mmCIF file of C-alpha atoms (C1' of nucleotides) in Angstrom:
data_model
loop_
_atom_site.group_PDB
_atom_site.id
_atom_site.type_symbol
_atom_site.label_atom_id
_atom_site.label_comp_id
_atom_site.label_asym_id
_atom_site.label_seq_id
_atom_site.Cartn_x
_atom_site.Cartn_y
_atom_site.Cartn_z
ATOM 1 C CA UNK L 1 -18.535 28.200 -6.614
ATOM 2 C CA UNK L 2 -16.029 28.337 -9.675
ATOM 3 C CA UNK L 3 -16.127 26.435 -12.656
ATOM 4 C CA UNK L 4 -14.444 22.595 -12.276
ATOM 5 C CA UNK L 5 -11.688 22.391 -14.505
ATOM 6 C CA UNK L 6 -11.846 18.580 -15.643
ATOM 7 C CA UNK L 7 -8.410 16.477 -17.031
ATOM 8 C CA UNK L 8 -8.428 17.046 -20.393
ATOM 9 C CA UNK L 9 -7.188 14.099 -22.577
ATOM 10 C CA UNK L 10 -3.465 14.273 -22.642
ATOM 11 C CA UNK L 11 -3.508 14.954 -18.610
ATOM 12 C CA UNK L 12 -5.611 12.105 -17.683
ATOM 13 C CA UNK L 13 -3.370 9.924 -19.909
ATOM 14 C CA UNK L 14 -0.105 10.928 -18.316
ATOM 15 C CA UNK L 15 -1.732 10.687 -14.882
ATOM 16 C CA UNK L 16 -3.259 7.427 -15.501
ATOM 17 C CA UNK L 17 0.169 6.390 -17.083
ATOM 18 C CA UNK L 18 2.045 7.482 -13.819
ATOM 19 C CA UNK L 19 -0.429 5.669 -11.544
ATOM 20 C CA UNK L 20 -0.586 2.488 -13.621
ATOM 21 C CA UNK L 21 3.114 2.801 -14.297
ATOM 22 C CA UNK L 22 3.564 2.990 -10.085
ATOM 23 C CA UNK L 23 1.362 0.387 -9.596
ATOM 24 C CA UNK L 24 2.585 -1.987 -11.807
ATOM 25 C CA UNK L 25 6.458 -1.470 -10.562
ATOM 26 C CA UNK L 26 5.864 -2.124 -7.037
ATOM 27 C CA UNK L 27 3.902 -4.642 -7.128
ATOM 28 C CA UNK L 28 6.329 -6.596 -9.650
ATOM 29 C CA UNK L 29 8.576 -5.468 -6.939
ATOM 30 C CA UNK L 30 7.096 -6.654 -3.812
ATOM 31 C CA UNK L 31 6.703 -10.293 -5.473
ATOM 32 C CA UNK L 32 10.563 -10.064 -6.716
ATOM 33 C CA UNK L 33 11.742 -9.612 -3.262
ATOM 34 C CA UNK L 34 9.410 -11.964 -1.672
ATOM 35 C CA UNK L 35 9.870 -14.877 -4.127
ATOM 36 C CA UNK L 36 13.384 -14.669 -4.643
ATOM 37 C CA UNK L 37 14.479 -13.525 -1.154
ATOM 38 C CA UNK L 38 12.130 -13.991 1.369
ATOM 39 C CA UNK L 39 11.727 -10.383 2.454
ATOM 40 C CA UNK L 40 9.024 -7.815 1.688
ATOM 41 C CA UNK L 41 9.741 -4.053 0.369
ATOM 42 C CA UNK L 42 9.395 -2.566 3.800
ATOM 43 C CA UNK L 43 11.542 -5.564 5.717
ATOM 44 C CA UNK L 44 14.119 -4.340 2.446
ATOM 45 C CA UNK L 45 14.092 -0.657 3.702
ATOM 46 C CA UNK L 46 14.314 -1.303 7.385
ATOM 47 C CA UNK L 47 17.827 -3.651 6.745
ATOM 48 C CA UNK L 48 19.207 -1.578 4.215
ATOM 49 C CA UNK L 49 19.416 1.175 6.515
ATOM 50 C CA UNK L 50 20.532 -0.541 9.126
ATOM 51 C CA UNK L 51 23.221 -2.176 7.216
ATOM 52 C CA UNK L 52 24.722 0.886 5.934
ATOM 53 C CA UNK L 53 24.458 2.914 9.833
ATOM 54 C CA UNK L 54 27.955 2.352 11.798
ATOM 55 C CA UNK L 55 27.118 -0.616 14.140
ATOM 56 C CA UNK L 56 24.511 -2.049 12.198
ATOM 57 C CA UNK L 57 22.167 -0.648 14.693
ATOM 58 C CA UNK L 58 19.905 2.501 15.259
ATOM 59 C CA UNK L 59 17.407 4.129 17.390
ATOM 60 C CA UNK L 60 13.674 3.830 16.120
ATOM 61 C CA UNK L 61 13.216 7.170 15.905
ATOM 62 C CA UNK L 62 16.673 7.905 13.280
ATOM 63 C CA UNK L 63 14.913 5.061 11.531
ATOM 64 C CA UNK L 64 12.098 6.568 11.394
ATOM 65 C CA UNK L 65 13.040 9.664 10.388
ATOM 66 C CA UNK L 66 15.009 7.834 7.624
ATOM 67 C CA UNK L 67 12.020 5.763 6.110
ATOM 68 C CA UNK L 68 9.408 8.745 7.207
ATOM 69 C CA UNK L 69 7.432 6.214 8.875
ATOM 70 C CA UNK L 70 5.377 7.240 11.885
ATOM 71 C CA UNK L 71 6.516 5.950 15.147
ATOM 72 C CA UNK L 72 3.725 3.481 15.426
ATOM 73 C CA UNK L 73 3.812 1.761 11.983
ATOM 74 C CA UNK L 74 8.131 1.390 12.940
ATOM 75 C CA UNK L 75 7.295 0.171 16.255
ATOM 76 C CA UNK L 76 4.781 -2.394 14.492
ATOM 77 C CA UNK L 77 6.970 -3.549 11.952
ATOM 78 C CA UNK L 78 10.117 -3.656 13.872
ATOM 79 C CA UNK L 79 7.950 -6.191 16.284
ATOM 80 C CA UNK L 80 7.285 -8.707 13.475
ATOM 81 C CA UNK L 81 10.707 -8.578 12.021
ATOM 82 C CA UNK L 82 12.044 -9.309 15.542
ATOM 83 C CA UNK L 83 9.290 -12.362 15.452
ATOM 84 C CA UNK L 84 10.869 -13.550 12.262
ATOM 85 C CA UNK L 85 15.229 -12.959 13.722
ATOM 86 C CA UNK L 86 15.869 -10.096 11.345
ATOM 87 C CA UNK L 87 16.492 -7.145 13.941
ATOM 88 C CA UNK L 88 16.795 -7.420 17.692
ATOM 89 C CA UNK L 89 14.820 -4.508 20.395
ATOM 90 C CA UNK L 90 17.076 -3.688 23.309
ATOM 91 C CA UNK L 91 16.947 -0.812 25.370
ATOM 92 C CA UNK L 92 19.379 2.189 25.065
ATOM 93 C CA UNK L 93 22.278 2.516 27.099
ATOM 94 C CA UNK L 94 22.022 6.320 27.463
ATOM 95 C CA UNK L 95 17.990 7.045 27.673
ATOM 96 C CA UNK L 96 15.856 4.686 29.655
ATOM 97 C CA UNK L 97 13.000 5.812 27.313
ATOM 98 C CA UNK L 98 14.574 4.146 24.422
ATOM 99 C CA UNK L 99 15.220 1.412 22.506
ATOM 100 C CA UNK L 100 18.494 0.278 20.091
ATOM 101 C CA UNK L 101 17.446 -1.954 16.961
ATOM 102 C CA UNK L 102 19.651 -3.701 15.572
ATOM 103 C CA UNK L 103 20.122 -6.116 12.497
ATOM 104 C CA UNK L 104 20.963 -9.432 13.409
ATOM 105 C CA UNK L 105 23.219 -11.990 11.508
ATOM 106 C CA UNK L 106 20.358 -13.918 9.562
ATOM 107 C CA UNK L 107 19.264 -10.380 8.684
ATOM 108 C CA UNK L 108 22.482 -9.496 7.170
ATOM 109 C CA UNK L 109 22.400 -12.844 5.179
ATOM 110 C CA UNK L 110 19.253 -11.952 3.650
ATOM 111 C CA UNK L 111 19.887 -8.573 2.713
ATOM 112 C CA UNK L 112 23.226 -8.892 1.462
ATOM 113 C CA UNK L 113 21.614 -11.427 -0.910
ATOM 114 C CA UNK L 114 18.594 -9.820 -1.677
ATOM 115 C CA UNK L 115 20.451 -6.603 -2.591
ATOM 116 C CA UNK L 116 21.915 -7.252 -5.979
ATOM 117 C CA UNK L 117 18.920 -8.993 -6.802
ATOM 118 C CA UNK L 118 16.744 -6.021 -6.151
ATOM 119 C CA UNK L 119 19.235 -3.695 -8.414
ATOM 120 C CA UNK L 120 18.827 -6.333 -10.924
ATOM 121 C CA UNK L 121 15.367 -6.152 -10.848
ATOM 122 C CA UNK L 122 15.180 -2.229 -10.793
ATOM 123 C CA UNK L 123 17.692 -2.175 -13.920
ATOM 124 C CA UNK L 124 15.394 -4.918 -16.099
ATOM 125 C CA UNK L 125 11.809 -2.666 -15.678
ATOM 126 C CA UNK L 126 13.087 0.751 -15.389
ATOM 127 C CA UNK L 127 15.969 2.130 -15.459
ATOM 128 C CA UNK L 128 17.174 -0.247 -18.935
ATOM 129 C CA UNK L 129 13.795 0.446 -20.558
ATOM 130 C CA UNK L 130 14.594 4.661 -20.531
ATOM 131 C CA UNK L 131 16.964 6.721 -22.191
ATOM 132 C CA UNK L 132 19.424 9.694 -20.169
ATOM 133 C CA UNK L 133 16.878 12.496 -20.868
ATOM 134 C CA UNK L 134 13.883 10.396 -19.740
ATOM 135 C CA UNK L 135 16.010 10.146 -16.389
ATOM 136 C CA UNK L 136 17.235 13.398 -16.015
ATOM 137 C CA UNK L 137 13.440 14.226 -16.974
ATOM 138 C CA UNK L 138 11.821 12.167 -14.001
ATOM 139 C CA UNK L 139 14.332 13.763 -11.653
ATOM 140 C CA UNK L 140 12.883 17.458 -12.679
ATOM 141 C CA UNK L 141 9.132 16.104 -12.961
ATOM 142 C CA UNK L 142 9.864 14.737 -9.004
ATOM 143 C CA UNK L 143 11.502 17.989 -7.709
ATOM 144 C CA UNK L 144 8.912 19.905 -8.663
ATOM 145 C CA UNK L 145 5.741 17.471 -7.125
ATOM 146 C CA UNK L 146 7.622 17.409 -4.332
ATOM 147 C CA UNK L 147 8.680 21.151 -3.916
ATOM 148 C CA UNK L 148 4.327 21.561 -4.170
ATOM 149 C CA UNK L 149 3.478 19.131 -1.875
ATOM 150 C CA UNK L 150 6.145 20.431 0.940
ATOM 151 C CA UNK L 151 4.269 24.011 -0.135
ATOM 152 C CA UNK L 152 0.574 22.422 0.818
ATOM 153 C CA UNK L 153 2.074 20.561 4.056
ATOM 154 C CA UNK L 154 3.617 24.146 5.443
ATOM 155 C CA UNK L 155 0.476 25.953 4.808
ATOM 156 C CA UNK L 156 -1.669 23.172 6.406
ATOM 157 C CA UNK L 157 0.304 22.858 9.537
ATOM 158 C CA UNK L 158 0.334 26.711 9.678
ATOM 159 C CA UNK L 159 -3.011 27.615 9.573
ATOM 160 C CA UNK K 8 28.063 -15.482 -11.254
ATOM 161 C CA UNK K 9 27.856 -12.438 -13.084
ATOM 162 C CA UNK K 10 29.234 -8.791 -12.210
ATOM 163 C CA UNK K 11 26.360 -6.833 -10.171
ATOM 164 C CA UNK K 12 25.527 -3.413 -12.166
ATOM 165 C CA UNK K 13 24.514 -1.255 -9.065
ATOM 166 C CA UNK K 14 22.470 1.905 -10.072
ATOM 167 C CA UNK K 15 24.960 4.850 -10.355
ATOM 168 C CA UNK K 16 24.391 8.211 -8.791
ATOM 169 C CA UNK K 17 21.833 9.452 -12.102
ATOM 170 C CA UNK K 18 19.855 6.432 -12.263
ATOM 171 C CA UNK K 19 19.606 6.144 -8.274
ATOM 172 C CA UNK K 20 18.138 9.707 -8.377
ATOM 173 C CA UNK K 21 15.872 8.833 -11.073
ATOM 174 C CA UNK K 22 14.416 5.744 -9.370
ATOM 175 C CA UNK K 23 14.180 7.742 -5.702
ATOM 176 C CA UNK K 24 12.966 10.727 -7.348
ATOM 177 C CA UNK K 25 9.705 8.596 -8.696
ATOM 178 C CA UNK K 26 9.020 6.673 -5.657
ATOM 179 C CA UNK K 27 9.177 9.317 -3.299
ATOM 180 C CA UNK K 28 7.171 11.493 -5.416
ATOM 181 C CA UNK K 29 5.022 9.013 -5.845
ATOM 182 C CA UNK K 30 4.443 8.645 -2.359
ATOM 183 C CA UNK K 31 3.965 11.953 -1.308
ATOM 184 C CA UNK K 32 1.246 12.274 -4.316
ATOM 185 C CA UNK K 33 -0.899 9.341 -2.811
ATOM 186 C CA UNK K 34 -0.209 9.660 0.507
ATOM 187 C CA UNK K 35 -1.634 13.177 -0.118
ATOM 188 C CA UNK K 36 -4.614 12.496 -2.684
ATOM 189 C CA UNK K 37 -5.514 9.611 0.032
ATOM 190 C CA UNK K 38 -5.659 12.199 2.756
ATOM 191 C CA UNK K 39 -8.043 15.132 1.132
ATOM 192 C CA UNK K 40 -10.720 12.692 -0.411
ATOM 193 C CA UNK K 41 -11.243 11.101 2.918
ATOM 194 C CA UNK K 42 -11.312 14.117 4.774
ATOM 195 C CA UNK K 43 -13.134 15.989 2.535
ATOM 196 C CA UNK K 44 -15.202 13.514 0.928
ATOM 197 C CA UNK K 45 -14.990 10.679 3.625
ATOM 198 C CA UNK K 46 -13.877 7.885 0.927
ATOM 199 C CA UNK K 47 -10.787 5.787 0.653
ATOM 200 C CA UNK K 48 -8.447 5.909 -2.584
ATOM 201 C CA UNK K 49 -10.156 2.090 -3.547
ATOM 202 C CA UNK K 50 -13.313 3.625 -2.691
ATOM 203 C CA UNK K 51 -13.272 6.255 -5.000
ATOM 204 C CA UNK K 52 -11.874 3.696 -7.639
ATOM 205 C CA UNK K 53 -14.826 1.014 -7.337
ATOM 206 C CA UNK K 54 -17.578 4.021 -7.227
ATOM 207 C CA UNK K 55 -16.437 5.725 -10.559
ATOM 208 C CA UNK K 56 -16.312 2.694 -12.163
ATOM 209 C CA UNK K 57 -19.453 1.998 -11.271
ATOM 210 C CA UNK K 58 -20.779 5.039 -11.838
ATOM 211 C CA UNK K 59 -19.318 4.940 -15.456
ATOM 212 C CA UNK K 60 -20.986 1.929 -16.286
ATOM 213 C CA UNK K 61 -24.179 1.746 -18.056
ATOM 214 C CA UNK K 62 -26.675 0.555 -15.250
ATOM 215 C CA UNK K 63 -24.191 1.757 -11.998
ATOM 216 C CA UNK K 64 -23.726 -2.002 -11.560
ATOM 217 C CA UNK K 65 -21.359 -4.543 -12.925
ATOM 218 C CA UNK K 66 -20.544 -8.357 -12.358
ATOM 219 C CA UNK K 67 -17.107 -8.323 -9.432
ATOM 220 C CA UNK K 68 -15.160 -9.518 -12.181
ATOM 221 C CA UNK K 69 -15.795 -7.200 -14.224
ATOM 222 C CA UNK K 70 -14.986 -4.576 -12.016
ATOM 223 C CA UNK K 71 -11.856 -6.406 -10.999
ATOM 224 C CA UNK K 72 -10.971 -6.670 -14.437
ATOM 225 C CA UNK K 73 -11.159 -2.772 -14.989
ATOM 226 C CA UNK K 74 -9.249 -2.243 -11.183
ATOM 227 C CA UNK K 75 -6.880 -5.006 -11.875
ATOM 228 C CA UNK K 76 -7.829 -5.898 -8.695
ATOM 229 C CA UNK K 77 -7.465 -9.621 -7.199
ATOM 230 C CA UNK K 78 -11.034 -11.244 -6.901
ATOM 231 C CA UNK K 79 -9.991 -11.867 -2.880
ATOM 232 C CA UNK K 80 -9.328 -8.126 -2.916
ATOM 233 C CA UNK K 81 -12.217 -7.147 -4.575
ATOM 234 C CA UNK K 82 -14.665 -9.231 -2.793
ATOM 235 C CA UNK K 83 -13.227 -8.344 0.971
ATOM 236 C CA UNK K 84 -13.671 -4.394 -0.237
ATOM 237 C CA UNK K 85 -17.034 -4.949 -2.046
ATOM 238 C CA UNK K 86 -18.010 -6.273 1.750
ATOM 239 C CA UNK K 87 -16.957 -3.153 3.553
ATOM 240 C CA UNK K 88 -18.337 -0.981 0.985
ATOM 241 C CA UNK K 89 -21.696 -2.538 1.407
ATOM 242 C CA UNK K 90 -21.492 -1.970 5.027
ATOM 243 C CA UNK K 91 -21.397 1.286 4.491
ATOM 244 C CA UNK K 92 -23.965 1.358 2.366
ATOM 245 C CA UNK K 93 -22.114 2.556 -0.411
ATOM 246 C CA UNK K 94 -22.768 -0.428 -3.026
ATOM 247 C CA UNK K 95 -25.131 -3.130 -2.867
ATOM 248 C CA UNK K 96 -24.623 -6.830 -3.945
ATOM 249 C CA UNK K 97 -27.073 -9.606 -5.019
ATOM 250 C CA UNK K 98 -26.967 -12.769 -6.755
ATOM 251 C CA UNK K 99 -26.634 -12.631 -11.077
ATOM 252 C CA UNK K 100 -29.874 -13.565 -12.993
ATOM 253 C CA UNK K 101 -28.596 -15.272 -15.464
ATOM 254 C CA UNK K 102 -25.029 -16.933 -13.593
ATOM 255 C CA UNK K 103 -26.030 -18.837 -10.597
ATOM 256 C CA UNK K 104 -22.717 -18.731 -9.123
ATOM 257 C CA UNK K 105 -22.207 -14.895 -9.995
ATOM 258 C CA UNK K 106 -23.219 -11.733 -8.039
ATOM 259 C CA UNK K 107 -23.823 -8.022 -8.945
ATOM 260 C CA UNK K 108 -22.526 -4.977 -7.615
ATOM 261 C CA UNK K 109 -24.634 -1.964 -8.024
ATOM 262 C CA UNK K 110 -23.952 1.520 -6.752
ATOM 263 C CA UNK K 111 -26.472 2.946 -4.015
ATOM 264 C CA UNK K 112 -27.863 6.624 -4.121
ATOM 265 C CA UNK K 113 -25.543 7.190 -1.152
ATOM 266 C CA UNK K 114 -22.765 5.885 -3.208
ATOM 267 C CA UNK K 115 -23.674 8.313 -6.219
ATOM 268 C CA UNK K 116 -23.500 11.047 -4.047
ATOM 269 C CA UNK K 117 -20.281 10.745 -2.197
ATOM 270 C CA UNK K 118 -18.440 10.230 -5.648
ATOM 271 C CA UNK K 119 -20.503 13.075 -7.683
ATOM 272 C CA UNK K 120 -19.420 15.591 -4.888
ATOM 273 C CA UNK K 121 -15.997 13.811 -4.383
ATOM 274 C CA UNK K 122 -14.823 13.403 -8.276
ATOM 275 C CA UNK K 123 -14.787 17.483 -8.780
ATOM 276 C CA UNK K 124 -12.263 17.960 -5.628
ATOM 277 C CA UNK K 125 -10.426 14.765 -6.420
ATOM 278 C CA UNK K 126 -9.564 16.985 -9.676
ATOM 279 C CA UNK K 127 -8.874 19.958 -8.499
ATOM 280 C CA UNK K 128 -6.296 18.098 -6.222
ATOM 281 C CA UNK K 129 -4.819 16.224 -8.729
ATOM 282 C CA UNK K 130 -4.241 19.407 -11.053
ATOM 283 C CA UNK K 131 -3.517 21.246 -8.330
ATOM 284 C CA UNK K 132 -0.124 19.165 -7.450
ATOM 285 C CA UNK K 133 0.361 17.501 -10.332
ATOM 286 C CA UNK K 134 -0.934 18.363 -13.908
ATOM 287 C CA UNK K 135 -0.120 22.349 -12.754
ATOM 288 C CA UNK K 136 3.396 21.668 -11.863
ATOM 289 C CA UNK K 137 4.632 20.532 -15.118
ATOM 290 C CA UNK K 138 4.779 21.341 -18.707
ATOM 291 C CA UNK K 139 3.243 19.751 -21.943
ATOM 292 C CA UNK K 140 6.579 17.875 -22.846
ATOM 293 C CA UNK K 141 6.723 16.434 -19.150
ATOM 294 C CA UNK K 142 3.564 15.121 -19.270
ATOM 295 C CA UNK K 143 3.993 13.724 -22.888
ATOM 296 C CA UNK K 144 7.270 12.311 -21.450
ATOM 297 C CA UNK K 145 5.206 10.536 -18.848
ATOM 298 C CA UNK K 146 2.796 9.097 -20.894
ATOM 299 C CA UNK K 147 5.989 7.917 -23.058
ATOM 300 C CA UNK K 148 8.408 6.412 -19.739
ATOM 301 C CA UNK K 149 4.774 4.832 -18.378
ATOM 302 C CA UNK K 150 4.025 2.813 -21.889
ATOM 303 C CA UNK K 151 7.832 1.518 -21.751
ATOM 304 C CA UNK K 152 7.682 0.511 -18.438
ATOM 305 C CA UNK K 153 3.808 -1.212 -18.259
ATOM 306 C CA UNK K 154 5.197 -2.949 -21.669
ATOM 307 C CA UNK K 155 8.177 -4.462 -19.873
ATOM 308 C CA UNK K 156 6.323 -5.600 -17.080
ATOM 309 C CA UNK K 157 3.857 -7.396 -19.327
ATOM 310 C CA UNK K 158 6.329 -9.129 -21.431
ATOM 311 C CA UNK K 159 8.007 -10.566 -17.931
ATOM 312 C CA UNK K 160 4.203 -11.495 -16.692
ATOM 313 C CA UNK K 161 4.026 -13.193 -19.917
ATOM 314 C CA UNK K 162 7.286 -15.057 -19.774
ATOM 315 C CA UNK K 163 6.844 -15.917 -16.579
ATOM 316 C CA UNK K 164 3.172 -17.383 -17.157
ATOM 317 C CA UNK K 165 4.736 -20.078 -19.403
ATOM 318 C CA UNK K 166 7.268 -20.888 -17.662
ATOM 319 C "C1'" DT T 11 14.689 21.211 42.471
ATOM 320 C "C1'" DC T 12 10.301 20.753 41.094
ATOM 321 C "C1'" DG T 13 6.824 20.704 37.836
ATOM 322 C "C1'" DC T 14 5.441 20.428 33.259
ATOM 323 C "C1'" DG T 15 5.686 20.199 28.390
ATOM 324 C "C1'" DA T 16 8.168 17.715 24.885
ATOM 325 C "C1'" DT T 17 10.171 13.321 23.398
ATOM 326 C "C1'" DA T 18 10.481 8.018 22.830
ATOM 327 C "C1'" DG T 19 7.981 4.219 22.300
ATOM 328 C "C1'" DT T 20 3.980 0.724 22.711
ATOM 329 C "C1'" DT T 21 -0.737 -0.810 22.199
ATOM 330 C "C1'" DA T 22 -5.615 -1.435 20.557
ATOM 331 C "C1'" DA T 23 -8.824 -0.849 16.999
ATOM 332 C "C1'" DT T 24 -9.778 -0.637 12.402
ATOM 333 C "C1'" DG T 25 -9.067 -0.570 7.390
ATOM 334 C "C1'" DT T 26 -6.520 -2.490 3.647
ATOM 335 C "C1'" DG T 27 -4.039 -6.188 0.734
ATOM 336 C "C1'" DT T 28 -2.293 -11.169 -0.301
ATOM 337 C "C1'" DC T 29 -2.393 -16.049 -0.373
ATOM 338 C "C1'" DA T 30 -4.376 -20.448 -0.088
ATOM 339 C "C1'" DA T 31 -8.208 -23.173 0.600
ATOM 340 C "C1'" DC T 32 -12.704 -23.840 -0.339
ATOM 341 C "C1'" DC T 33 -17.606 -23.979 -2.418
ATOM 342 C "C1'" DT T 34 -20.636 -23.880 -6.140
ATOM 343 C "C1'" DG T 35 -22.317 -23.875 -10.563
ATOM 344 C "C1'" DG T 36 -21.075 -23.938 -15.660
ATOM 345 C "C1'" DT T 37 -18.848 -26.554 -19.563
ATOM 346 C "C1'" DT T 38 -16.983 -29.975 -22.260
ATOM 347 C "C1'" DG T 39 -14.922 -34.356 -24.111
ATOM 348 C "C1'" DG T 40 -15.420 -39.155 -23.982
ATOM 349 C "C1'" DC Q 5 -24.762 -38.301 -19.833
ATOM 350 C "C1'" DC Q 6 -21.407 -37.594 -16.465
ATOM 351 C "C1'" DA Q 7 -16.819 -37.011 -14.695
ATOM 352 C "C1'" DA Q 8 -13.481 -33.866 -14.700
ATOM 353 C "C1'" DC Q 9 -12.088 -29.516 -15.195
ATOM 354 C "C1'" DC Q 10 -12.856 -24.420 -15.158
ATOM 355 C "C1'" DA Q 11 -14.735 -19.899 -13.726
ATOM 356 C "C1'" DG Q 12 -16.941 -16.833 -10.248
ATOM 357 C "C1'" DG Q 13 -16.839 -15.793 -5.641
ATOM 358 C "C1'" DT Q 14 -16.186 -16.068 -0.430
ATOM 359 C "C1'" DT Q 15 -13.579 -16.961 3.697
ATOM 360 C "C1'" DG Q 16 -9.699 -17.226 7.174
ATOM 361 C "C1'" DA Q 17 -5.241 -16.227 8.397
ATOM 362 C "C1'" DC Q 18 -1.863 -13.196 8.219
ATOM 363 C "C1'" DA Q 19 1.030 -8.872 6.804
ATOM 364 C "C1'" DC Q 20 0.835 -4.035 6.543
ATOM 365 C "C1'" DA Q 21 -0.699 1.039 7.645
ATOM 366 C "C1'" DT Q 22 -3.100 4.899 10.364
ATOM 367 C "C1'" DT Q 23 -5.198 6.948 14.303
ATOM 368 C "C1'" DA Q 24 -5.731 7.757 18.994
ATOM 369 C "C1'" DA Q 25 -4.709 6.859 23.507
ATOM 370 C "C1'" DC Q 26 -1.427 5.560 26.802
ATOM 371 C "C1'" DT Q 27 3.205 4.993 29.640
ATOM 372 C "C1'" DA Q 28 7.523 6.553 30.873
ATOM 373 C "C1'" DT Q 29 11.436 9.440 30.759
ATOM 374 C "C1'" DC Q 30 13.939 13.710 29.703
ATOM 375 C "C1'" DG Q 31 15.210 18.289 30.259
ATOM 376 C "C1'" DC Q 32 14.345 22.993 31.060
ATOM 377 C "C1'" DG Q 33 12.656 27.244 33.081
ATOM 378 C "C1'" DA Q 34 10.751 29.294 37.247
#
DNA sequence: TCGCGATAGTTAATGTGTCAACCTGGTTGG
DNA sequence: CCAACCAGGTTGACACATTAACTATCGCGA
């Protein structure tokens, strides 16, 4: 039973900051993309990969592994967006397990136009409103966070 | 038809850098207070903020003001929370059309025991990885950004 | 080559978030 | 005073995410 060791001022303001800060981006974000191009964040991810792999097309699980999504929430998604002619399911040539998704013609059209758009968008709330060492500073702060949590995640699976 | 400023290599490893981290953090801080303290992220929001408030009960909007949450939102989680017997809801005395949201002693006890982990996480892969400047730095990049995003909100409001 | 664990993917159930439509009760200008 | 608007809140339909359970195939070691 040790002592709890509360946020003092300064951390809860930079962790509120981050978490309001996050917030606030991808939700202005979400609405940019869906407004202006029809497409939601995750529909955004799903064709940008796609559109920069070889053929345009790619097994759910590469995606997956690309986006870190778990196989079900892929599989999910991938169904709607096939609903809506963004990607097509067929199965794969070489396994009779598995599938080949693919982005379709109307899906290229949309993100090909929602692209620069999106980069636009990123530039006007972010990146324009920081200076270099800000940058270069997020880049360390992210490294770091991240090099902790893949420390947590190896001892949890190990023990 | 203007030229399209993509991100260049620095600035595309600023903006990955933050939402990956970001992520990871509440993908994470999501995971240990509902395994160890059975709430959800939102949960733990609506709870302290009850909990902070002078009677453990405050008018939905209100609270949604403080969560800059949606009313729809609010309302819909407000209903599950009840369910679960972690808030309670009647009508307002005084505003016939208004209701109340008051924390139940089931409520005060899952946050009390959850609020001293929730910090030791959050220190634990956050605050502790960085130094004084980077989390004055945050604070800094998070003002910038919330202040763009406001000025756009405004714009676009009259419009 | 056979049997079995690992791999690929889907599905059902539930929780979460958004939008639009709606209801009801307050408020205010003519 | 009352009609019209506004504010507080709920609901239904849908998109999105996680978990667990399930099917089917692959590939490898005995």
């Amino acid at each position: 039973m040790t002592e709890v060791r509360w946020l003092d001022d300064e951390e809860q303001r930079a962790w509120r900051s981050l978490i309001t800060m996050q917030d606030g981006l991808t939700e202005f974000l979400d609405r940019e993309l869906r407004h202006r191009s029809g497409v939601s964040t995750p529909d955004y991810e799903v064709l940008a990969h796609l559109l920069e792999s070889p053929e345009g097309r790619l097994r759910p699980f590469e995606l997956g592994r690309l986006l870190r999504w778990e196989k079900s929430r892929l599989s999910q998604h991938v169904g709607r967006m096939q609903k809506r002619g963004l990607v097509s399911r067929d199965r794969c040539a070489t396994d009779q397990r598995g599938a080949v998704v693919s982005i379709t013609p109307r899906g290229r059209d949309l993100i090909t136009a929602a692209a620069p758009q999106h980069a636009a968008s990123v530039r006007d709330v972010f990146i324009d409103q920081l200076t270099k060492a800000e940058l270069k500073s997020l880049i360390a702060i992210g490294d770091k966070v991240r090099k902790r949590l893949a420390a947590l995640e190896n001892q949890a699976r190990t023990e």
